[in-house]
PDB file of C-alpha atoms in Angstrom:
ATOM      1  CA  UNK A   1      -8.503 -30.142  22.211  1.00 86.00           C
ATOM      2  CA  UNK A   2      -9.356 -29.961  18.303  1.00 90.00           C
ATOM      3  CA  UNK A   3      -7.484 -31.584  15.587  1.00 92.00           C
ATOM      4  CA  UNK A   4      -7.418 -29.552  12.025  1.00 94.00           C
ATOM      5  CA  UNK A   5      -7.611 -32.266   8.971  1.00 90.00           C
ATOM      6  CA  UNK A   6      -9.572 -31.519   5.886  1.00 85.00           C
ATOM      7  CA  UNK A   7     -11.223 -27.833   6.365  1.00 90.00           C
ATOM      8  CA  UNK A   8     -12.550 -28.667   9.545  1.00 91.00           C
ATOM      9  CA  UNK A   9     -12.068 -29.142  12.978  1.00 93.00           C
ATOM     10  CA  UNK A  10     -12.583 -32.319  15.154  1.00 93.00           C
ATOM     11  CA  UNK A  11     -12.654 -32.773  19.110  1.00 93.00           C
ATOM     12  CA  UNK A  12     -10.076 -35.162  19.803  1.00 92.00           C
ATOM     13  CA  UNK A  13     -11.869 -37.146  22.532  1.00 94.00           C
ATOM     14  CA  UNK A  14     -15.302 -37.475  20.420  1.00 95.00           C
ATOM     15  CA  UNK A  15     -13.963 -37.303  17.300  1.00 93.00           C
ATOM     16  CA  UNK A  16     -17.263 -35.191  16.447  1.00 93.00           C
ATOM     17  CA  UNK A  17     -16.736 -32.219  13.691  1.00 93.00           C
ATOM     18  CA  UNK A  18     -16.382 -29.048  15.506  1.00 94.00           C
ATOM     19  CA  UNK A  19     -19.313 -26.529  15.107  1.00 92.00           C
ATOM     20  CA  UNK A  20     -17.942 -23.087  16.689  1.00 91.00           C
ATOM     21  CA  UNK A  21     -19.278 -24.320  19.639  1.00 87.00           C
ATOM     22  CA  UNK A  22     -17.259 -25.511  23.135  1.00 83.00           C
ATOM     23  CA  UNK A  23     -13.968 -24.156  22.048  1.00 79.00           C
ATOM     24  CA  UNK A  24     -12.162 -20.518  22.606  1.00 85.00           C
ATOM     25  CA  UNK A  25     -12.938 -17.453  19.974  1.00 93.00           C
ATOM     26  CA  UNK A  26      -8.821 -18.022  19.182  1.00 95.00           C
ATOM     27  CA  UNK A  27      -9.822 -21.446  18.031  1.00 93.00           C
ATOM     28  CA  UNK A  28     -12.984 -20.348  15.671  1.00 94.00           C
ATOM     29  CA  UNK A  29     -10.859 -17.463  14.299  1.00 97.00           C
ATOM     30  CA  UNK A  30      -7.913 -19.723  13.297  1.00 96.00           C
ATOM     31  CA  UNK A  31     -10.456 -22.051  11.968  1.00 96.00           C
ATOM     32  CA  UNK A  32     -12.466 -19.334   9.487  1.00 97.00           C
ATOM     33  CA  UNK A  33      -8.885 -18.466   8.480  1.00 98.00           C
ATOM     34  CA  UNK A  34      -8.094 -22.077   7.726  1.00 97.00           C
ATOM     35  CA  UNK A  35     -10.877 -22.469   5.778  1.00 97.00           C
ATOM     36  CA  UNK A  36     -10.526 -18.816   3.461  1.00 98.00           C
ATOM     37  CA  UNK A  37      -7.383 -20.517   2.790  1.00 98.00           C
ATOM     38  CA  UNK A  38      -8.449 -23.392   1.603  1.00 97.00           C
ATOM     39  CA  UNK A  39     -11.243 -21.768  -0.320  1.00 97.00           C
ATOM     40  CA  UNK A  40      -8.467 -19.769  -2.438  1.00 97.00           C
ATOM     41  CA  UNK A  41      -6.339 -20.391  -5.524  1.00 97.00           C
ATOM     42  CA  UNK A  42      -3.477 -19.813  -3.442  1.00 98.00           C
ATOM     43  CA  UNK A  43      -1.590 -23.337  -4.040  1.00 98.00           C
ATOM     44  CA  UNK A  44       0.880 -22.175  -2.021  1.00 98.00           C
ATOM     45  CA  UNK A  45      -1.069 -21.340   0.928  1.00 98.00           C
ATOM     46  CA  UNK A  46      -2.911 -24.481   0.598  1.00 98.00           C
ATOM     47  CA  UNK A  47       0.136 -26.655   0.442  1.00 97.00           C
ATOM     48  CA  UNK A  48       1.764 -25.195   3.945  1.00 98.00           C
ATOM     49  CA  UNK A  49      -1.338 -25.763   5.644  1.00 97.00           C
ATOM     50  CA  UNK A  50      -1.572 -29.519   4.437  1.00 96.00           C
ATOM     51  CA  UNK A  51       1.209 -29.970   5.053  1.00 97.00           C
ATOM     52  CA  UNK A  52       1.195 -29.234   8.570  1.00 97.00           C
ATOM     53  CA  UNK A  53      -1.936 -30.804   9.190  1.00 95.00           C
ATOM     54  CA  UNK A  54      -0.769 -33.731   7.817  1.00 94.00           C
ATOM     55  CA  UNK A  55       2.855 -34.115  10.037  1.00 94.00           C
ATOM     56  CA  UNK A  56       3.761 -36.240  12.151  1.00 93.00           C
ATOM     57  CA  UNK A  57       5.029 -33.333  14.640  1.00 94.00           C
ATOM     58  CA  UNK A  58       2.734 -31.379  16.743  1.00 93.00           C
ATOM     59  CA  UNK A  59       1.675 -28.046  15.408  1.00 95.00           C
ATOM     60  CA  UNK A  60      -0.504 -26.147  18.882  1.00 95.00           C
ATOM     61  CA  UNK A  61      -2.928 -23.433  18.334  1.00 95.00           C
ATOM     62  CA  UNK A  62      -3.962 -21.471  20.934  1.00 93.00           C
ATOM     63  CA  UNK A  63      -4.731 -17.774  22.763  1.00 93.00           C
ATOM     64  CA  UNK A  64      -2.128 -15.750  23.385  1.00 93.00           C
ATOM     65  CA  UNK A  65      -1.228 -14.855  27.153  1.00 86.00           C
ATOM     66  CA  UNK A  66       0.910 -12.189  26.297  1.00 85.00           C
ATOM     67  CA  UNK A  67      -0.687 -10.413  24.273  1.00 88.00           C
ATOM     68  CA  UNK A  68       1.274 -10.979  20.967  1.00 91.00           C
ATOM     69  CA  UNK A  69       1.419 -13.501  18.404  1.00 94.00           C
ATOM     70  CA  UNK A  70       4.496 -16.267  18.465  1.00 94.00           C
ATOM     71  CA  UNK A  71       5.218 -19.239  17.263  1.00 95.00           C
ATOM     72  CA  UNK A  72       7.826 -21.619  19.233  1.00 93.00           C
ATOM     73  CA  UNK A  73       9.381 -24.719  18.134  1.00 94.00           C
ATOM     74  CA  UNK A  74       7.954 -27.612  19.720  1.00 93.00           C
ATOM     75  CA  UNK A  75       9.327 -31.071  20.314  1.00 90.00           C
ATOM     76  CA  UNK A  76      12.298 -32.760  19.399  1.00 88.00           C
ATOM     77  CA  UNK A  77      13.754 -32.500  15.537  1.00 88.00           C
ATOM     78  CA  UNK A  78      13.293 -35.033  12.870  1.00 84.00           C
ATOM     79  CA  UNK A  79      15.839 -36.504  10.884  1.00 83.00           C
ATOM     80  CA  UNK A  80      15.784 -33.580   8.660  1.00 81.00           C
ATOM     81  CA  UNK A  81      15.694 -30.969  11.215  1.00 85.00           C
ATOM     82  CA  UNK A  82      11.979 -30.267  11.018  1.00 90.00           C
ATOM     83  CA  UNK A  83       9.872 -29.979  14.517  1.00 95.00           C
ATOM     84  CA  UNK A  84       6.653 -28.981  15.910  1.00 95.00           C
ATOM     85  CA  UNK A  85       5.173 -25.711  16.742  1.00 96.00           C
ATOM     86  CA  UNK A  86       2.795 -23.967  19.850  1.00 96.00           C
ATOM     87  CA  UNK A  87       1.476 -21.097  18.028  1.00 96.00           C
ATOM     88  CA  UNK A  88      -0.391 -18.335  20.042  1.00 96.00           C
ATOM     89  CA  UNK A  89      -2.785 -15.605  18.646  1.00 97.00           C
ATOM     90  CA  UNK A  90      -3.868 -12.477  19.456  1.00 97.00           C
ATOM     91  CA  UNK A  91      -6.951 -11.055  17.254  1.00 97.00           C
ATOM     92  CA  UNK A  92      -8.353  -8.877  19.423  1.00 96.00           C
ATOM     93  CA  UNK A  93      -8.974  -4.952  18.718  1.00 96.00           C
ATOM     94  CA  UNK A  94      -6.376  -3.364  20.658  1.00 96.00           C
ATOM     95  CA  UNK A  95      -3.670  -5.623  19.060  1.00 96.00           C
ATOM     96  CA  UNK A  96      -4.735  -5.192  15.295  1.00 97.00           C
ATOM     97  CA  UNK A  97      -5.150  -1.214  16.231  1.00 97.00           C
ATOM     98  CA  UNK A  98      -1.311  -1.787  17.631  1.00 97.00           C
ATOM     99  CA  UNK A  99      -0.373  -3.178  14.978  1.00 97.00           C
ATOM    100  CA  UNK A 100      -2.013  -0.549  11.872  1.00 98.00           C
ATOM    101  CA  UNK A 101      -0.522   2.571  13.906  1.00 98.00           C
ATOM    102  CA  UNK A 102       2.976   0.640  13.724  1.00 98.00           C
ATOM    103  CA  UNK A 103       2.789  -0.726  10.428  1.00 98.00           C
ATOM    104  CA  UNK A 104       0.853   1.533   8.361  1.00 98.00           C
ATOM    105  CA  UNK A 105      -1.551  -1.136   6.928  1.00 98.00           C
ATOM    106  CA  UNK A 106      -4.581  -3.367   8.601  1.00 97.00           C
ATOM    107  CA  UNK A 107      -4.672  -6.540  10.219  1.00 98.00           C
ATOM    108  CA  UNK A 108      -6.855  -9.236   9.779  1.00 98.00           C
ATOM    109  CA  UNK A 109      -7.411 -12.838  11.320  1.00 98.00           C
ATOM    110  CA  UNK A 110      -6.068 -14.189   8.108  1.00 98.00           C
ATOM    111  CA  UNK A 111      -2.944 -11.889   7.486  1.00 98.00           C
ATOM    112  CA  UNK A 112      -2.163 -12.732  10.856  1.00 98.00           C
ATOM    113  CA  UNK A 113      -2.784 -16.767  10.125  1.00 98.00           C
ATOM    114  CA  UNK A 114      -0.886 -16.517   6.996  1.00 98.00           C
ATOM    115  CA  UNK A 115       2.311 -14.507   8.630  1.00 98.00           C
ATOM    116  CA  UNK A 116       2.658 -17.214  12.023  1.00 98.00           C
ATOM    117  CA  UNK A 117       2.214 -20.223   8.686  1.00 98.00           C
ATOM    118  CA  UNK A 118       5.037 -19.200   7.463  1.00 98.00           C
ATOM    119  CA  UNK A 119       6.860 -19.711  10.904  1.00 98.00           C
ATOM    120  CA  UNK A 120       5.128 -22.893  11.652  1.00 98.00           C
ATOM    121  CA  UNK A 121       6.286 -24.163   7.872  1.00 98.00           C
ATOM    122  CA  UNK A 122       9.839 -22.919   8.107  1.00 98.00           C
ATOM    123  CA  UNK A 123       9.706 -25.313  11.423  1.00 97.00           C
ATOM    124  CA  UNK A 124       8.147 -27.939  10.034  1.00 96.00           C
ATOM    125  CA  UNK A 125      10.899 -28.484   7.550  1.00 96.00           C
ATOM    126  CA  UNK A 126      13.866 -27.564   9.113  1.00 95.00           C
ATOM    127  CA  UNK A 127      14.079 -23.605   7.309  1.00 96.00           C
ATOM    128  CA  UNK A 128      14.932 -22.401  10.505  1.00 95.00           C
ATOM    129  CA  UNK A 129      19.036 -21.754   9.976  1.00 94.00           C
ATOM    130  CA  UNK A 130      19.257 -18.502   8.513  1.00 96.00           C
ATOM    131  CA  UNK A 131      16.890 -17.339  11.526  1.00 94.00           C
ATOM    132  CA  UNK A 132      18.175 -13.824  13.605  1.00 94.00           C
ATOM    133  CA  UNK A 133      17.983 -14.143  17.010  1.00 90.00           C
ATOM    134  CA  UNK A 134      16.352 -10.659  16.952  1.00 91.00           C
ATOM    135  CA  UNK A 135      13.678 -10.306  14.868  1.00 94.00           C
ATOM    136  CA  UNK A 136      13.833  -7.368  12.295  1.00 97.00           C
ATOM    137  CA  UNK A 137      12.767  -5.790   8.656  1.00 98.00           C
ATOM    138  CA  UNK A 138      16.042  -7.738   7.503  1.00 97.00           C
ATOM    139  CA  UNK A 139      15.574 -11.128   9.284  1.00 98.00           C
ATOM    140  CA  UNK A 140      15.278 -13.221   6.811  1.00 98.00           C
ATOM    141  CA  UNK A 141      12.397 -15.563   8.617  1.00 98.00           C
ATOM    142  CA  UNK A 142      10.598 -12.532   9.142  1.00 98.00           C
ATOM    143  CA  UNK A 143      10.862 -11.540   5.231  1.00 98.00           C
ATOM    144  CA  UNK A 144       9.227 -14.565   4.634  1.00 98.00           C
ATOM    145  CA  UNK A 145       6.563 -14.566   6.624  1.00 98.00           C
ATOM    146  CA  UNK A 146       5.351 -11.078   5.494  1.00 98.00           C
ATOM    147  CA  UNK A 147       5.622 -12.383   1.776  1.00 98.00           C
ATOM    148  CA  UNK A 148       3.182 -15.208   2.870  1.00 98.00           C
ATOM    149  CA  UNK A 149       1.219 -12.734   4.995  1.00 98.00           C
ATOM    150  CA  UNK A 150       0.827 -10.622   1.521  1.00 98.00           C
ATOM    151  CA  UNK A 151      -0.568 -13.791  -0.440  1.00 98.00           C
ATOM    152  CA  UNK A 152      -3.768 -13.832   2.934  1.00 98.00           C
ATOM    153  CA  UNK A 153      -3.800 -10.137   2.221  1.00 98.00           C
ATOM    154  CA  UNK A 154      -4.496 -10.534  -1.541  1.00 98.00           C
ATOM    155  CA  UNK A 155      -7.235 -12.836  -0.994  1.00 98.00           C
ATOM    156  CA  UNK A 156      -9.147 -10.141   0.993  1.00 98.00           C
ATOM    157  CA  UNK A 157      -8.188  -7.699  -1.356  1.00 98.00           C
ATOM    158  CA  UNK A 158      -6.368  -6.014   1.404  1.00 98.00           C
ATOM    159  CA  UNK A 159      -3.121  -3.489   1.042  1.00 98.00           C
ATOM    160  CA  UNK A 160       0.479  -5.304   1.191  1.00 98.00           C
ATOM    161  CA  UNK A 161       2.770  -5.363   4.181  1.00 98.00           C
ATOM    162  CA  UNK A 162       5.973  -3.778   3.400  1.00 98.00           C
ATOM    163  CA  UNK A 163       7.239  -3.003   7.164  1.00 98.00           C
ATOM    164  CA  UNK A 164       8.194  -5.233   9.960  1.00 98.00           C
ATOM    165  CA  UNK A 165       8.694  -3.314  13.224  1.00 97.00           C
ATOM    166  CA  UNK A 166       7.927  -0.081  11.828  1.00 97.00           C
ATOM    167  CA  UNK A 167      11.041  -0.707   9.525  1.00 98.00           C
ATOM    168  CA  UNK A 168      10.740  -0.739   5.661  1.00 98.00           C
ATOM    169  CA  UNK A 169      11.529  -4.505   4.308  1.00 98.00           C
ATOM    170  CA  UNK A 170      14.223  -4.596   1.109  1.00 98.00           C
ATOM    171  CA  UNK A 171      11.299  -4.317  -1.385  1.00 98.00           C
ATOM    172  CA  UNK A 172      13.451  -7.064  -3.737  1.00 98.00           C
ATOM    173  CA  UNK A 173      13.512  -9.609  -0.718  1.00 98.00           C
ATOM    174  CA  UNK A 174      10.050  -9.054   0.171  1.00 98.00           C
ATOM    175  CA  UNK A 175       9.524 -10.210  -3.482  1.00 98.00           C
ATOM    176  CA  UNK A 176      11.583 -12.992  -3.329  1.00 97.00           C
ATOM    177  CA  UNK A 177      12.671 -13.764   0.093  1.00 97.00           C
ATOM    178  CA  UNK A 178      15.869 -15.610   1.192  1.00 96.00           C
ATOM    179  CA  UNK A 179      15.574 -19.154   1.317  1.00 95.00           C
ATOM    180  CA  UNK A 180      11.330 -19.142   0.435  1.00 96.00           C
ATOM    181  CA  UNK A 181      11.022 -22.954   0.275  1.00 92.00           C
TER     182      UNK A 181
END
């Protein structure tokens, strides 16, 4: 296993700096993504990831078995409702060609970072209340994450998300999104 701190990745039992080498393509992609982030002006951005890296909860990256991308809380709550996360990621073809013939626009390892941040955030600091059981273009969690998704897309210069599930988002709470701590 890898730990993220500072741009990079390092093997946990070595403690060496990762070089795309040894670990899973799921692992290098999340890792490039990381580090476009951290290469922006997207404060933002920046501040969910360091934040995350620098929690005391457990935030997992890893391939997805199913085929989809998830995030699930992980752990038991803090004092101020905030847990960890196992994150799982799909970047292969099929799923970003699944994904542009449903919603309209192109995905890319770092929209798809940026959208499952959001989730991992909202966990991290307890913004998980407001959260639909289902999720949905009106889910409020799922507003969110496509707003943070569009802040990866404008650093690649790519087209804003304005669907989730096929289903055109409120374009004034895509702006500002419910409860966008």
């Amino acid at each position: 296993t890898l730990t993220y701190r500072a741009g990079n990745a390092f093997w946990n039992d070595s403690g060496k700096k990762y070089e795309f080498k040894g670990a899973n393509n799921t692992i290098a992609r999340t890792l490039k993504a990381y580090q476009k982030i951290m290469a922006s002006d997207d404060a933002v951005l920046k501040g969910q990831l360091e934040k995350l890296a620098g929690s005391k909860n457990h935030h997992f990256v890893e391939a997805s078995i199913k085929g989809k991308n998830s995030v699930q809380p992980y752990g038991i709550p803090d004092e101020n409702g905030g847990v960890g996360t196992q994150t799982q990621f799909d970047f292969s073809d099929a799923k970003k060609n699944e994904f542009k013939k449903l919603e309209g626009v192109e995905a890319t390892d770092l929209s798809t970072v940026t959208h499952e941040l959001k989730h991992q955030y909202d966990y991290e600091i307890g913004n998980t209340k407001d959260n639909k059981a289902y999720n949905d273009a009106s889910d409020p969690s799922e507003i969110r994450a496509v707003n943070n998704e569009n802040r990866g897309r404008k650093i690649e210069k790519k087209q804003e998300r304005t669907t989730y599930g096929g289903k055109k988002i409120d374009s004034d709470k895509l702006k500002n999104p419910p409860n966008n701590l």
